[in-house]
């Protein structure tokens, strides 16, 4: 049983949930700021279920539609569908169940999330098709990932969102899109030769690895600026600023690895550093929301 569970979790790269989920939980905490970031166990559970279902559906759909290319690519030939570890029918059933799970969770959250859930499903799955016709496939993946914090925010607030909420959500979504564009370009370097030979699109294929890396750095540079703007919009203080500096440090290290090391180091830049970035963001947002600026500020005010 454990082996079967591990196989299905590996199929949808469940470990990569570390990318989207912390941003969604951070958005949830900010939306529930009046209650110290806690929306209640029921809503928290539904948000978690919706996020997991959405990502599972998107990843299963990606593996299904890309199975022919995965079989031809030496880097991905060992994946579950090309090797027969998981059947196509099983993958389709998982994709359908996860999509239905997202809609069901959204229905239980609030009417706005329910009405928007089919739109979300289309967007998160559409990305997998974009590499066949556009160089900006990274942007579509970024938009799909950015739905996580927006969805969590709307799950808490529903139709009662304010103008400030919309502005904060928009900036945070832009941060996630730019962050994803930057690190997905780096990740796409591994498949540059394969994608070019098989007519698949990406900015790496269109612009070449060197120019694409410059675009990734520019994307991350703007992302860091917007991340600082987001903190100002949320009236965050010391804890957030410290976290922001740590995130900038991770971004710099990621690009140093991408430029100075061989392709085998890209998984380090792609997974570990970006997982660290999302977790740091969640931690400092929780510190700001729960402790109103962190322990240090409260202690300093009490002793001054």
PDB file of C-alpha atoms in Angstrom:
ATOM      1  CA  UNK A   1       0.000   0.000   0.000  1.00  0.00           C
ATOM      2  CA  UNK A   2       2.767   2.433   0.945  1.00  0.00           C
ATOM      3  CA  UNK A   3       4.611   1.618  -2.280  1.00  0.00           C
ATOM      4  CA  UNK A   4       1.484   2.326  -4.337  1.00  0.00           C
ATOM      5  CA  UNK A   5       0.874   5.629  -2.545  1.00  0.00           C
ATOM      6  CA  UNK A   6       4.511   6.647  -3.037  1.00  0.00           C
ATOM      7  CA  UNK A   7       4.251   5.804  -6.738  1.00  0.00           C
ATOM      8  CA  UNK A   8       1.196   8.022  -7.257  1.00  0.00           C
ATOM      9  CA  UNK A   9       2.706  10.849  -5.218  1.00  0.00           C
ATOM     10  CA  UNK A  10       5.847  10.625  -7.348  1.00  0.00           C
ATOM     11  CA  UNK A  11       3.723  10.612 -10.520  1.00  0.00           C
ATOM     12  CA  UNK A  12       2.278  14.045  -9.704  1.00  0.00           C
ATOM     13  CA  UNK A  13       5.534  15.281  -8.124  1.00  0.00           C
ATOM     14  CA  UNK A  14       3.726  15.929  -4.853  1.00  0.00           C
ATOM     15  CA  UNK A  15       6.933  17.273  -3.310  1.00  0.00           C
ATOM     16  CA  UNK A  16       6.707  20.242  -5.693  1.00  0.00           C
ATOM     17  CA  UNK A  17       3.604  21.349  -3.792  1.00  0.00           C
ATOM     18  CA  UNK A  18       6.173  23.323  -1.776  1.00  0.00           C
ATOM     19  CA  UNK A  19       6.174  25.863  -4.618  1.00  0.00           C
ATOM     20  CA  UNK A  20       2.524  26.912  -4.628  1.00  0.00           C
ATOM     21  CA  UNK A  21       1.128  25.919  -1.234  1.00  0.00           C
ATOM     22  CA  UNK A  22       3.147  28.344   0.959  1.00  0.00           C
ATOM     23  CA  UNK A  23       2.017  31.290  -1.173  1.00  0.00           C
ATOM     24  CA  UNK A  24      -1.580  30.106  -0.881  1.00  0.00           C
ATOM     25  CA  UNK A  25      -1.327  29.725   2.900  1.00  0.00           C
ATOM     26  CA  UNK A  26       0.334  33.133   3.191  1.00  0.00           C
ATOM     27  CA  UNK A  27      -2.507  34.709   1.184  1.00  0.00           C
ATOM     28  CA  UNK A  28      -5.016  32.923   3.403  1.00  0.00           C
ATOM     29  CA  UNK A  29      -3.333  34.334   6.509  1.00  0.00           C
ATOM     30  CA  UNK A  30      -3.346  37.892   5.168  1.00  0.00           C
ATOM     31  CA  UNK A  31      -6.996  37.642   4.129  1.00  0.00           C
ATOM     32  CA  UNK A  32      -7.833  36.428   7.658  1.00  0.00           C
ATOM     33  CA  UNK A  33      -5.648  39.089   9.257  1.00  0.00           C
ATOM     34  CA  UNK A  34      -8.422  40.335  11.523  1.00  0.00           C
ATOM     35  CA  UNK A  35      -8.409  36.906  13.172  1.00  0.00           C
ATOM     36  CA  UNK A  36      -4.594  36.673  13.430  1.00  0.00           C
ATOM     37  CA  UNK A  37      -4.437  34.816  10.115  1.00  0.00           C
ATOM     38  CA  UNK A  38      -6.688  31.899  11.034  1.00  0.00           C
ATOM     39  CA  UNK A  39      -9.886  31.343   8.982  1.00  0.00           C
ATOM     40  CA  UNK A  40     -11.045  28.338  11.037  1.00  0.00           C
ATOM     41  CA  UNK A  41     -10.385  24.620  10.670  1.00  0.00           C
ATOM     42  CA  UNK A  42     -13.161  24.028   8.151  1.00  0.00           C
ATOM     43  CA  UNK A  43     -12.061  26.706   5.722  1.00  0.00           C
ATOM     44  CA  UNK A  44      -8.396  25.849   6.223  1.00  0.00           C
ATOM     45  CA  UNK A  45      -9.099  22.211   5.372  1.00  0.00           C
ATOM     46  CA  UNK A  46     -11.109  23.148   2.288  1.00  0.00           C
ATOM     47  CA  UNK A  47      -8.397  25.526   1.054  1.00  0.00           C
ATOM     48  CA  UNK A  48      -5.790  22.814   1.539  1.00  0.00           C
ATOM     49  CA  UNK A  49      -7.945  20.250  -0.269  1.00  0.00           C
ATOM     50  CA  UNK A  50      -8.624  22.631  -3.161  1.00  0.00           C
ATOM     51  CA  UNK A  51      -4.939  23.464  -3.582  1.00  0.00           C
ATOM     52  CA  UNK A  52      -3.855  19.802  -3.550  1.00  0.00           C
ATOM     53  CA  UNK A  53      -6.638  18.791  -5.955  1.00  0.00           C
ATOM     54  CA  UNK A  54      -5.838  21.632  -8.356  1.00  0.00           C
ATOM     55  CA  UNK A  55      -2.165  20.809  -8.501  1.00  0.00           C
ATOM     56  CA  UNK A  56      -2.793  17.061  -8.810  1.00  0.00           C
ATOM     57  CA  UNK A  57      -5.203  17.651 -11.694  1.00  0.00           C
ATOM     58  CA  UNK A  58      -2.772  19.971 -13.486  1.00  0.00           C
ATOM     59  CA  UNK A  59       0.216  17.659 -13.069  1.00  0.00           C
ATOM     60  CA  UNK A  60      -1.706  14.539 -14.122  1.00  0.00           C
ATOM     61  CA  UNK A  61      -2.997  16.381 -17.195  1.00  0.00           C
ATOM     62  CA  UNK A  62       0.567  17.478 -17.997  1.00  0.00           C
ATOM     63  CA  UNK A  63       1.869  13.918 -17.792  1.00  0.00           C
ATOM     64  CA  UNK A  64      -0.995  12.650 -19.965  1.00  0.00           C
ATOM     65  CA  UNK A  65      -0.658  15.137 -22.825  1.00  0.00           C
ATOM     66  CA  UNK A  66       3.163  15.098 -22.753  1.00  0.00           C
ATOM     67  CA  UNK A  67       3.606  11.329 -22.539  1.00  0.00           C
ATOM     68  CA  UNK A  68       4.838  11.015 -26.139  1.00  0.00           C
ATOM     69  CA  UNK A  69       7.507  13.683 -25.676  1.00  0.00           C
ATOM     70  CA  UNK A  70       8.437  12.281 -22.261  1.00  0.00           C
ATOM     71  CA  UNK A  71       9.092   8.896 -23.850  1.00  0.00           C
ATOM     72  CA  UNK A  72      11.463  10.446 -26.411  1.00  0.00           C
ATOM     73  CA  UNK A  73      13.357  12.704 -24.010  1.00  0.00           C
ATOM     74  CA  UNK A  74      16.239  10.875 -22.237  1.00  0.00           C
ATOM     75  CA  UNK A  75      15.715  13.056 -19.152  1.00  0.00           C
ATOM     76  CA  UNK A  76      12.048  12.058 -18.791  1.00  0.00           C
ATOM     77  CA  UNK A  77      11.925   8.606 -20.425  1.00  0.00           C
ATOM     78  CA  UNK A  78      11.854   6.942 -17.004  1.00  0.00           C
ATOM     79  CA  UNK A  79       8.622   8.639 -15.929  1.00  0.00           C
ATOM     80  CA  UNK A  80       5.607   6.574 -14.949  1.00  0.00           C
ATOM     81  CA  UNK A  81       3.507   6.699 -18.134  1.00  0.00           C
ATOM     82  CA  UNK A  82       6.312   6.038 -20.669  1.00  0.00           C
ATOM     83  CA  UNK A  83       7.562   3.068 -18.622  1.00  0.00           C
ATOM     84  CA  UNK A  84       4.108   1.656 -17.922  1.00  0.00           C
ATOM     85  CA  UNK A  85       4.372   2.009 -14.132  1.00  0.00           C
ATOM     86  CA  UNK A  86       1.022   3.800 -14.285  1.00  0.00           C
ATOM     87  CA  UNK A  87      -1.601   3.163 -16.933  1.00  0.00           C
ATOM     88  CA  UNK A  88      -3.059   5.905 -19.093  1.00  0.00           C
ATOM     89  CA  UNK A  89      -6.543   5.036 -17.818  1.00  0.00           C
ATOM     90  CA  UNK A  90      -5.367   5.359 -14.222  1.00  0.00           C
ATOM     91  CA  UNK A  91      -3.826   8.754 -14.943  1.00  0.00           C
ATOM     92  CA  UNK A  92      -7.028   9.985 -16.623  1.00  0.00           C
ATOM     93  CA  UNK A  93      -9.133   8.823 -13.663  1.00  0.00           C
ATOM     94  CA  UNK A  94      -6.796  10.582 -11.206  1.00  0.00           C
ATOM     95  CA  UNK A  95      -6.958  13.777 -13.264  1.00  0.00           C
ATOM     96  CA  UNK A  96     -10.777  13.674 -13.394  1.00  0.00           C
ATOM     97  CA  UNK A  97     -11.135  12.911  -9.682  1.00  0.00           C
ATOM     98  CA  UNK A  98      -8.753  15.707  -8.722  1.00  0.00           C
ATOM     99  CA  UNK A  99     -10.623  18.166 -10.934  1.00  0.00           C
ATOM    100  CA  UNK A 100     -13.924  17.099  -9.387  1.00  0.00           C
ATOM    101  CA  UNK A 101     -12.333  17.454  -5.950  1.00  0.00           C
ATOM    102  CA  UNK A 102     -11.400  21.052  -6.696  1.00  0.00           C
ATOM    103  CA  UNK A 103     -14.937  21.903  -7.783  1.00  0.00           C
ATOM    104  CA  UNK A 104     -16.430  20.152  -4.736  1.00  0.00           C
ATOM    105  CA  UNK A 105     -14.089  21.912  -2.302  1.00  0.00           C
ATOM    106  CA  UNK A 106     -14.839  25.249  -3.974  1.00  0.00           C
ATOM    107  CA  UNK A 107     -18.579  24.613  -3.655  1.00  0.00           C
ATOM    108  CA  UNK A 108     -18.170  24.132   0.089  1.00  0.00           C
ATOM    109  CA  UNK A 109     -15.984  27.250   0.462  1.00  0.00           C
ATOM    110  CA  UNK A 110     -18.248  29.959  -0.991  1.00  0.00           C
ATOM    111  CA  UNK A 111     -20.293  30.696  -4.152  1.00  0.00           C
ATOM    112  CA  UNK A 112     -17.616  32.931  -5.747  1.00  0.00           C
ATOM    113  CA  UNK A 113     -14.942  30.230  -5.561  1.00  0.00           C
ATOM    114  CA  UNK A 114     -17.410  27.669  -6.913  1.00  0.00           C
ATOM    115  CA  UNK A 115     -18.315  29.822  -9.916  1.00  0.00           C
ATOM    116  CA  UNK A 116     -14.647  30.459 -10.665  1.00  0.00           C
ATOM    117  CA  UNK A 117     -13.483  26.854 -10.214  1.00  0.00           C
ATOM    118  CA  UNK A 118     -14.123  25.780 -13.850  1.00  0.00           C
ATOM    119  CA  UNK A 119     -12.097  28.783 -15.032  1.00  0.00           C
ATOM    120  CA  UNK A 120      -9.301  27.752 -12.701  1.00  0.00           C
ATOM    121  CA  UNK A 121      -9.367  24.188 -14.034  1.00  0.00           C
ATOM    122  CA  UNK A 122      -9.075  25.383 -17.627  1.00  0.00           C
ATOM    123  CA  UNK A 123      -6.175  27.705 -16.826  1.00  0.00           C
ATOM    124  CA  UNK A 124      -4.129  25.211 -14.809  1.00  0.00           C
ATOM    125  CA  UNK A 125      -4.467  22.540 -17.499  1.00  0.00           C
ATOM    126  CA  UNK A 126      -4.061  24.831 -20.514  1.00  0.00           C
ATOM    127  CA  UNK A 127      -0.413  25.478 -19.669  1.00  0.00           C
ATOM    128  CA  UNK A 128       0.536  21.926 -20.676  1.00  0.00           C
ATOM    129  CA  UNK A 129      -0.527  22.639 -24.269  1.00  0.00           C
ATOM    130  CA  UNK A 130       1.195  26.009 -24.684  1.00  0.00           C
ATOM    131  CA  UNK A 131       4.680  24.667 -25.420  1.00  0.00           C
ATOM    132  CA  UNK A 132       3.269  23.501 -28.753  1.00  0.00           C
ATOM    133  CA  UNK A 133       2.470  26.995 -30.064  1.00  0.00           C
ATOM    134  CA  UNK A 134       3.990  29.824 -27.991  1.00  0.00           C
ATOM    135  CA  UNK A 135       7.424  30.795 -26.707  1.00  0.00           C
ATOM    136  CA  UNK A 136       5.817  32.286 -23.598  1.00  0.00           C
ATOM    137  CA  UNK A 137       4.793  28.969 -22.080  1.00  0.00           C
ATOM    138  CA  UNK A 138       6.525  30.028 -18.833  1.00  0.00           C
ATOM    139  CA  UNK A 139       4.081  32.918 -18.439  1.00  0.00           C
ATOM    140  CA  UNK A 140       1.084  30.575 -18.697  1.00  0.00           C
ATOM    141  CA  UNK A 141       2.611  28.313 -16.046  1.00  0.00           C
ATOM    142  CA  UNK A 142       3.134  31.377 -13.876  1.00  0.00           C
ATOM    143  CA  UNK A 143      -0.502  32.388 -14.278  1.00  0.00           C
ATOM    144  CA  UNK A 144      -1.586  28.877 -13.304  1.00  0.00           C
ATOM    145  CA  UNK A 145       0.562  28.957 -10.163  1.00  0.00           C
ATOM    146  CA  UNK A 146      -0.609  32.471  -9.280  1.00  0.00           C
ATOM    147  CA  UNK A 147      -4.173  31.162  -8.990  1.00  0.00           C
ATOM    148  CA  UNK A 148      -3.187  29.479  -5.713  1.00  0.00           C
ATOM    149  CA  UNK A 149      -2.790  32.636  -3.576  1.00  0.00           C
ATOM    150  CA  UNK A 150      -5.660  34.394  -5.340  1.00  0.00           C
ATOM    151  CA  UNK A 151      -7.934  31.413  -4.741  1.00  0.00           C
ATOM    152  CA  UNK A 152      -6.957  31.173  -1.076  1.00  0.00           C
ATOM    153  CA  UNK A 153      -7.593  34.907  -0.602  1.00  0.00           C
ATOM    154  CA  UNK A 154     -11.043  34.658  -2.203  1.00  0.00           C
ATOM    155  CA  UNK A 155     -11.800  31.559  -0.158  1.00  0.00           C
ATOM    156  CA  UNK A 156     -11.465  33.644   3.004  1.00  0.00           C
ATOM    157  CA  UNK A 157     -13.009  36.898   1.814  1.00  0.00           C
ATOM    158  CA  UNK A 158     -15.470  35.719  -0.823  1.00  0.00           C
ATOM    159  CA  UNK A 159     -17.289  38.575  -2.538  1.00  0.00           C
ATOM    160  CA  UNK A 160     -16.449  40.892   0.371  1.00  0.00           C
ATOM    161  CA  UNK A 161     -13.035  41.786  -1.054  1.00  0.00           C
ATOM    162  CA  UNK A 162     -12.065  45.452  -0.877  1.00  0.00           C
ATOM    163  CA  UNK A 163     -10.155  47.580  -3.365  1.00  0.00           C
ATOM    164  CA  UNK A 164      -7.056  47.140  -1.195  1.00  0.00           C
ATOM    165  CA  UNK A 165      -7.563  43.356  -1.244  1.00  0.00           C
ATOM    166  CA  UNK A 166      -7.708  43.393  -5.037  1.00  0.00           C
ATOM    167  CA  UNK A 167      -4.560  45.509  -5.252  1.00  0.00           C
ATOM    168  CA  UNK A 168      -2.671  43.259  -2.825  1.00  0.00           C
ATOM    169  CA  UNK A 169      -3.848  40.102  -4.615  1.00  0.00           C
ATOM    170  CA  UNK A 170      -2.817  41.517  -7.988  1.00  0.00           C
ATOM    171  CA  UNK A 171       0.677  42.427  -6.803  1.00  0.00           C
ATOM    172  CA  UNK A 172       1.140  39.039  -5.127  1.00  0.00           C
ATOM    173  CA  UNK A 173      -0.068  37.256  -8.269  1.00  0.00           C
ATOM    174  CA  UNK A 174       2.420  39.273 -10.353  1.00  0.00           C
ATOM    175  CA  UNK A 175       5.174  38.292  -7.909  1.00  0.00           C
ATOM    176  CA  UNK A 176       4.336  34.608  -8.336  1.00  0.00           C
ATOM    177  CA  UNK A 177       4.148  34.886 -12.144  1.00  0.00           C
ATOM    178  CA  UNK A 178       7.531  36.606 -12.403  1.00  0.00           C
ATOM    179  CA  UNK A 179       9.106  34.225  -9.892  1.00  0.00           C
ATOM    180  CA  UNK A 180       7.847  31.238 -11.877  1.00  0.00           C
ATOM    181  CA  UNK A 181       8.911  32.688 -15.231  1.00  0.00           C
ATOM    182  CA  UNK A 182      12.436  33.169 -13.924  1.00  0.00           C
ATOM    183  CA  UNK A 183      12.991  29.732 -12.463  1.00  0.00           C
ATOM    184  CA  UNK A 184      11.085  27.881 -15.202  1.00  0.00           C
ATOM    185  CA  UNK A 185      13.409  29.405 -17.803  1.00  0.00           C
ATOM    186  CA  UNK A 186      16.342  28.063 -15.792  1.00  0.00           C
ATOM    187  CA  UNK A 187      14.685  24.648 -15.589  1.00  0.00           C
ATOM    188  CA  UNK A 188      14.017  24.662 -19.361  1.00  0.00           C
ATOM    189  CA  UNK A 189      17.758  24.890 -20.046  1.00  0.00           C
ATOM    190  CA  UNK A 190      17.927  21.134 -19.480  1.00  0.00           C
ATOM    191  CA  UNK A 191      15.669  20.465 -22.482  1.00  0.00           C
ATOM    192  CA  UNK A 192      17.047  23.091 -24.852  1.00  0.00           C
ATOM    193  CA  UNK A 193      18.408  20.666 -27.455  1.00  0.00           C
ATOM    194  CA  UNK A 194      15.454  18.288 -27.207  1.00  0.00           C
ATOM    195  CA  UNK A 195      12.823  21.016 -27.452  1.00  0.00           C
ATOM    196  CA  UNK A 196      14.529  22.635 -30.425  1.00  0.00           C
ATOM    197  CA  UNK A 197      14.794  19.290 -32.236  1.00  0.00           C
ATOM    198  CA  UNK A 198      11.138  18.392 -31.660  1.00  0.00           C
ATOM    199  CA  UNK A 199       9.523  21.754 -32.386  1.00  0.00           C
ATOM    200  CA  UNK A 200       8.581  22.573 -28.794  1.00  0.00           C
ATOM    201  CA  UNK A 201       8.496  26.221 -27.758  1.00  0.00           C
ATOM    202  CA  UNK A 202      10.080  28.112 -24.879  1.00  0.00           C
ATOM    203  CA  UNK A 203      12.018  31.323 -24.399  1.00  0.00           C
ATOM    204  CA  UNK A 204      15.185  29.238 -24.151  1.00  0.00           C
ATOM    205  CA  UNK A 205      14.546  27.842 -27.648  1.00  0.00           C
ATOM    206  CA  UNK A 206      13.458  31.225 -29.053  1.00  0.00           C
ATOM    207  CA  UNK A 207      16.233  33.379 -27.578  1.00  0.00           C
ATOM    208  CA  UNK A 208      18.999  30.907 -26.823  1.00  0.00           C
ATOM    209  CA  UNK A 209      20.251  29.933 -23.343  1.00  0.00           C
ATOM    210  CA  UNK A 210      22.340  33.071 -22.735  1.00  0.00           C
ATOM    211  CA  UNK A 211      19.616  35.589 -23.606  1.00  0.00           C
ATOM    212  CA  UNK A 212      16.974  33.500 -21.841  1.00  0.00           C
ATOM    213  CA  UNK A 213      19.044  33.531 -18.648  1.00  0.00           C
ATOM    214  CA  UNK A 214      19.222  37.327 -18.857  1.00  0.00           C
ATOM    215  CA  UNK A 215      15.433  37.413 -19.217  1.00  0.00           C
ATOM    216  CA  UNK A 216      15.099  35.129 -16.186  1.00  0.00           C
ATOM    217  CA  UNK A 217      17.321  37.438 -14.143  1.00  0.00           C
ATOM    218  CA  UNK A 218      15.295  40.487 -15.222  1.00  0.00           C
ATOM    219  CA  UNK A 219      12.074  38.675 -14.309  1.00  0.00           C
ATOM    220  CA  UNK A 220      13.407  37.888 -10.855  1.00  0.00           C
ATOM    221  CA  UNK A 221      14.696  41.436 -10.435  1.00  0.00           C
ATOM    222  CA  UNK A 222      11.228  42.890 -11.054  1.00  0.00           C
ATOM    223  CA  UNK A 223       9.749  40.178  -8.851  1.00  0.00           C
ATOM    224  CA  UNK A 224      11.956  41.250  -5.928  1.00  0.00           C
ATOM    225  CA  UNK A 225      10.828  44.857  -6.410  1.00  0.00           C
ATOM    226  CA  UNK A 226       7.156  43.892  -6.417  1.00  0.00           C
ATOM    227  CA  UNK A 227       7.701  41.667  -3.393  1.00  0.00           C
ATOM    228  CA  UNK A 228       8.904  44.729  -1.505  1.00  0.00           C
ATOM    229  CA  UNK A 229       5.905  46.731  -2.756  1.00  0.00           C
ATOM    230  CA  UNK A 230       3.613  43.952  -1.539  1.00  0.00           C
ATOM    231  CA  UNK A 231       5.087  44.204   1.947  1.00  0.00           C
ATOM    232  CA  UNK A 232       4.493  47.949   1.964  1.00  0.00           C
ATOM    233  CA  UNK A 233       0.880  47.497   0.831  1.00  0.00           C
ATOM    234  CA  UNK A 234       0.340  45.042   3.684  1.00  0.00           C
ATOM    235  CA  UNK A 235       2.077  47.378   6.172  1.00  0.00           C
ATOM    236  CA  UNK A 236       4.607  44.710   7.086  1.00  0.00           C
ATOM    237  CA  UNK A 237       7.745  45.664   8.984  1.00  0.00           C
ATOM    238  CA  UNK A 238      10.981  44.119  10.269  1.00  0.00           C
ATOM    239  CA  UNK A 239      10.205  40.398   9.963  1.00  0.00           C
ATOM    240  CA  UNK A 240       9.101  40.803   6.366  1.00  0.00           C
ATOM    241  CA  UNK A 241      12.123  42.919   5.459  1.00  0.00           C
ATOM    242  CA  UNK A 242      14.474  40.274   6.837  1.00  0.00           C
ATOM    243  CA  UNK A 243      12.645  37.609   4.857  1.00  0.00           C
ATOM    244  CA  UNK A 244      12.789  39.751   1.728  1.00  0.00           C
ATOM    245  CA  UNK A 245      16.565  40.042   2.023  1.00  0.00           C
ATOM    246  CA  UNK A 246      16.882  36.265   2.457  1.00  0.00           C
ATOM    247  CA  UNK A 247      14.744  35.710  -0.644  1.00  0.00           C
ATOM    248  CA  UNK A 248      16.896  38.116  -2.659  1.00  0.00           C
ATOM    249  CA  UNK A 249      19.946  36.174  -1.501  1.00  0.00           C
ATOM    250  CA  UNK A 250      18.387  32.896  -2.679  1.00  0.00           C
ATOM    251  CA  UNK A 251      17.587  34.450  -6.072  1.00  0.00           C
ATOM    252  CA  UNK A 252      21.175  35.638  -6.506  1.00  0.00           C
ATOM    253  CA  UNK A 253      22.511  32.188  -5.560  1.00  0.00           C
ATOM    254  CA  UNK A 254      20.087  30.516  -7.965  1.00  0.00           C
ATOM    255  CA  UNK A 255      21.338  32.566 -10.890  1.00  0.00           C
ATOM    256  CA  UNK A 256      24.964  32.045  -9.905  1.00  0.00           C
ATOM    257  CA  UNK A 257      24.362  28.276  -9.974  1.00  0.00           C
ATOM    258  CA  UNK A 258      22.551  28.479 -13.316  1.00  0.00           C
ATOM    259  CA  UNK A 259      25.386  30.454 -14.918  1.00  0.00           C
ATOM    260  CA  UNK A 260      28.452  28.927 -13.309  1.00  0.00           C
ATOM    261  CA  UNK A 261      27.586  25.287 -12.779  1.00  0.00           C
ATOM    262  CA  UNK A 262      26.736  22.415 -15.122  1.00  0.00           C
ATOM    263  CA  UNK A 263      23.177  21.425 -15.983  1.00  0.00           C
ATOM    264  CA  UNK A 264      23.154  18.715 -13.311  1.00  0.00           C
ATOM    265  CA  UNK A 265      23.075  21.534 -10.728  1.00  0.00           C
ATOM    266  CA  UNK A 266      19.853  22.966 -12.137  1.00  0.00           C
ATOM    267  CA  UNK A 267      17.700  20.696  -9.983  1.00  0.00           C
ATOM    268  CA  UNK A 268      19.339  22.328  -6.960  1.00  0.00           C
ATOM    269  CA  UNK A 269      18.526  25.807  -8.275  1.00  0.00           C
ATOM    270  CA  UNK A 270      15.054  24.746  -9.363  1.00  0.00           C
ATOM    271  CA  UNK A 271      13.779  22.732  -6.432  1.00  0.00           C
ATOM    272  CA  UNK A 272      15.698  23.398  -3.239  1.00  0.00           C
ATOM    273  CA  UNK A 273      16.244  27.129  -3.536  1.00  0.00           C
ATOM    274  CA  UNK A 274      12.755  27.895  -4.812  1.00  0.00           C
ATOM    275  CA  UNK A 275      11.192  25.720  -2.131  1.00  0.00           C
ATOM    276  CA  UNK A 276      13.230  27.684   0.417  1.00  0.00           C
ATOM    277  CA  UNK A 277      11.996  30.969  -1.099  1.00  0.00           C
ATOM    278  CA  UNK A 278       8.328  30.021  -0.787  1.00  0.00           C
ATOM    279  CA  UNK A 279       8.764  28.706   2.772  1.00  0.00           C
ATOM    280  CA  UNK A 280      10.622  31.868   3.852  1.00  0.00           C
ATOM    281  CA  UNK A 281       7.787  33.961   2.427  1.00  0.00           C
ATOM    282  CA  UNK A 282       5.205  31.965   4.371  1.00  0.00           C
ATOM    283  CA  UNK A 283       7.157  32.174   7.634  1.00  0.00           C
ATOM    284  CA  UNK A 284       7.670  35.937   7.549  1.00  0.00           C
ATOM    285  CA  UNK A 285       4.072  36.606   6.508  1.00  0.00           C
ATOM    286  CA  UNK A 286       2.844  34.476   9.413  1.00  0.00           C
ATOM    287  CA  UNK A 287       5.201  36.331  11.752  1.00  0.00           C
ATOM    288  CA  UNK A 288       3.801  39.665  10.592  1.00  0.00           C
ATOM    289  CA  UNK A 289       0.151  38.591  10.696  1.00  0.00           C
ATOM    290  CA  UNK A 290       0.158  36.543  13.887  1.00  0.00           C
ATOM    291  CA  UNK A 291       2.613  38.577  15.951  1.00  0.00           C
ATOM    292  CA  UNK A 292       1.922  41.963  14.322  1.00  0.00           C
ATOM    293  CA  UNK A 293       5.521  42.515  13.229  1.00  0.00           C
ATOM    294  CA  UNK A 294       7.232  39.683  15.094  1.00  0.00           C
ATOM    295  CA  UNK A 295       8.404  39.000  18.632  1.00  0.00           C
ATOM    296  CA  UNK A 296      11.282  41.472  18.447  1.00  0.00           C
ATOM    297  CA  UNK A 297       9.109  44.492  17.762  1.00  0.00           C
ATOM    298  CA  UNK A 298       6.624  43.608  20.505  1.00  0.00           C
ATOM    299  CA  UNK A 299       9.407  42.970  23.024  1.00  0.00           C
ATOM    300  CA  UNK A 300      11.165  46.225  22.079  1.00  0.00           C
ATOM    301  CA  UNK A 301       7.937  48.218  22.491  1.00  0.00           C
ATOM    302  CA  UNK A 302       7.278  46.644  25.879  1.00  0.00           C
ATOM    303  CA  UNK A 303      10.759  47.411  27.231  1.00  0.00           C
ATOM    304  CA  UNK A 304      11.204  50.892  25.798  1.00  0.00           C
TER     305      UNK A 304
END
